[in-house]
XYZ file of C-alpha atoms in Angstrom:
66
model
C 99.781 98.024 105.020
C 101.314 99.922 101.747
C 102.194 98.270 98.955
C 101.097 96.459 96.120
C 97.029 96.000 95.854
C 96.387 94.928 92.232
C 92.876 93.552 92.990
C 91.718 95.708 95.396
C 93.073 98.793 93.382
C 91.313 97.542 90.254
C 88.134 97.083 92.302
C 87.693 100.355 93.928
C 85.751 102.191 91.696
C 83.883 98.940 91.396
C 83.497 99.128 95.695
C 82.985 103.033 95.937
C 79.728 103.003 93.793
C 78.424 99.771 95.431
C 78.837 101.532 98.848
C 77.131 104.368 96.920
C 74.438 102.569 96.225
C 73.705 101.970 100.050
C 75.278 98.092 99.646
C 77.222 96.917 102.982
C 80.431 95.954 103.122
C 79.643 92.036 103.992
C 77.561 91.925 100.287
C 80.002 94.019 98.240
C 82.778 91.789 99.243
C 80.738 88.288 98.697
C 80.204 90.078 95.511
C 83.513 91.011 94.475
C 85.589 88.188 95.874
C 86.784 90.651 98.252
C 86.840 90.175 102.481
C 84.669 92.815 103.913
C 87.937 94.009 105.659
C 89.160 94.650 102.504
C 86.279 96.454 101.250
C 86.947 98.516 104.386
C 90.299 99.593 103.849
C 88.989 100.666 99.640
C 86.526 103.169 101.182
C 88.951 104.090 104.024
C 91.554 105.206 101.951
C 89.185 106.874 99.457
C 87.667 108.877 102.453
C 91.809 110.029 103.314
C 92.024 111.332 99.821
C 88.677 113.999 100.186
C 89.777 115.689 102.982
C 93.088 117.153 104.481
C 94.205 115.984 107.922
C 91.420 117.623 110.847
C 94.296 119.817 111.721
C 94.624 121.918 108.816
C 90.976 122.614 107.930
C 89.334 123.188 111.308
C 89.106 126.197 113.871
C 87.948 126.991 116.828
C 85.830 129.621 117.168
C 83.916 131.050 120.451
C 80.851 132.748 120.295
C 79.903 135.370 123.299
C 76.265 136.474 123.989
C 75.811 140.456 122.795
C-alpha cells in the first residue's frame, strides 16, 4: 500500500542496520514497536531501491564447447 508511513519511514534506517546486524524480523519489530510484517515491507522496499527491475540488468548468454 502507498502512502503515508511516518513511523515506519522514520524507522528504517533504524530497521536496515538491525537486519544488518543479523537481528530477525520478529525481534526488530518487538523492538521497535513495529509488526514483523511491517519490518518486512522496510527491507522490501529498501531491496527495490538497489537494483533495477530483473529485466533491464540481466542477459542471457549461451556458452558452446570449443
Amino acid at each position: 500500500q502507498t502512502g503515508h508511513r511516518p513511523k515506519s519511514d522514520r524507522l528504517a534506517p533504524r530497521v536496515l542496520a538491525l537486519v544488518a546486524e543479523g537481528r530477525s524480523y520478529r525481534l526488530i519489530g518487538r523492538e521497535l514497536g513495529l509488526s514483523k510484517n511491517t519490518v518486512a515491507d522496510i527491507v522490501k522496499r529498501h531491496r527495490a531501491t538497489l537494483l533495477p527491475p530483473v529485466a533491464d540488468h540481466c542477459a542471457v548468454v549461451t556458452i558452446r564447447p570449443a
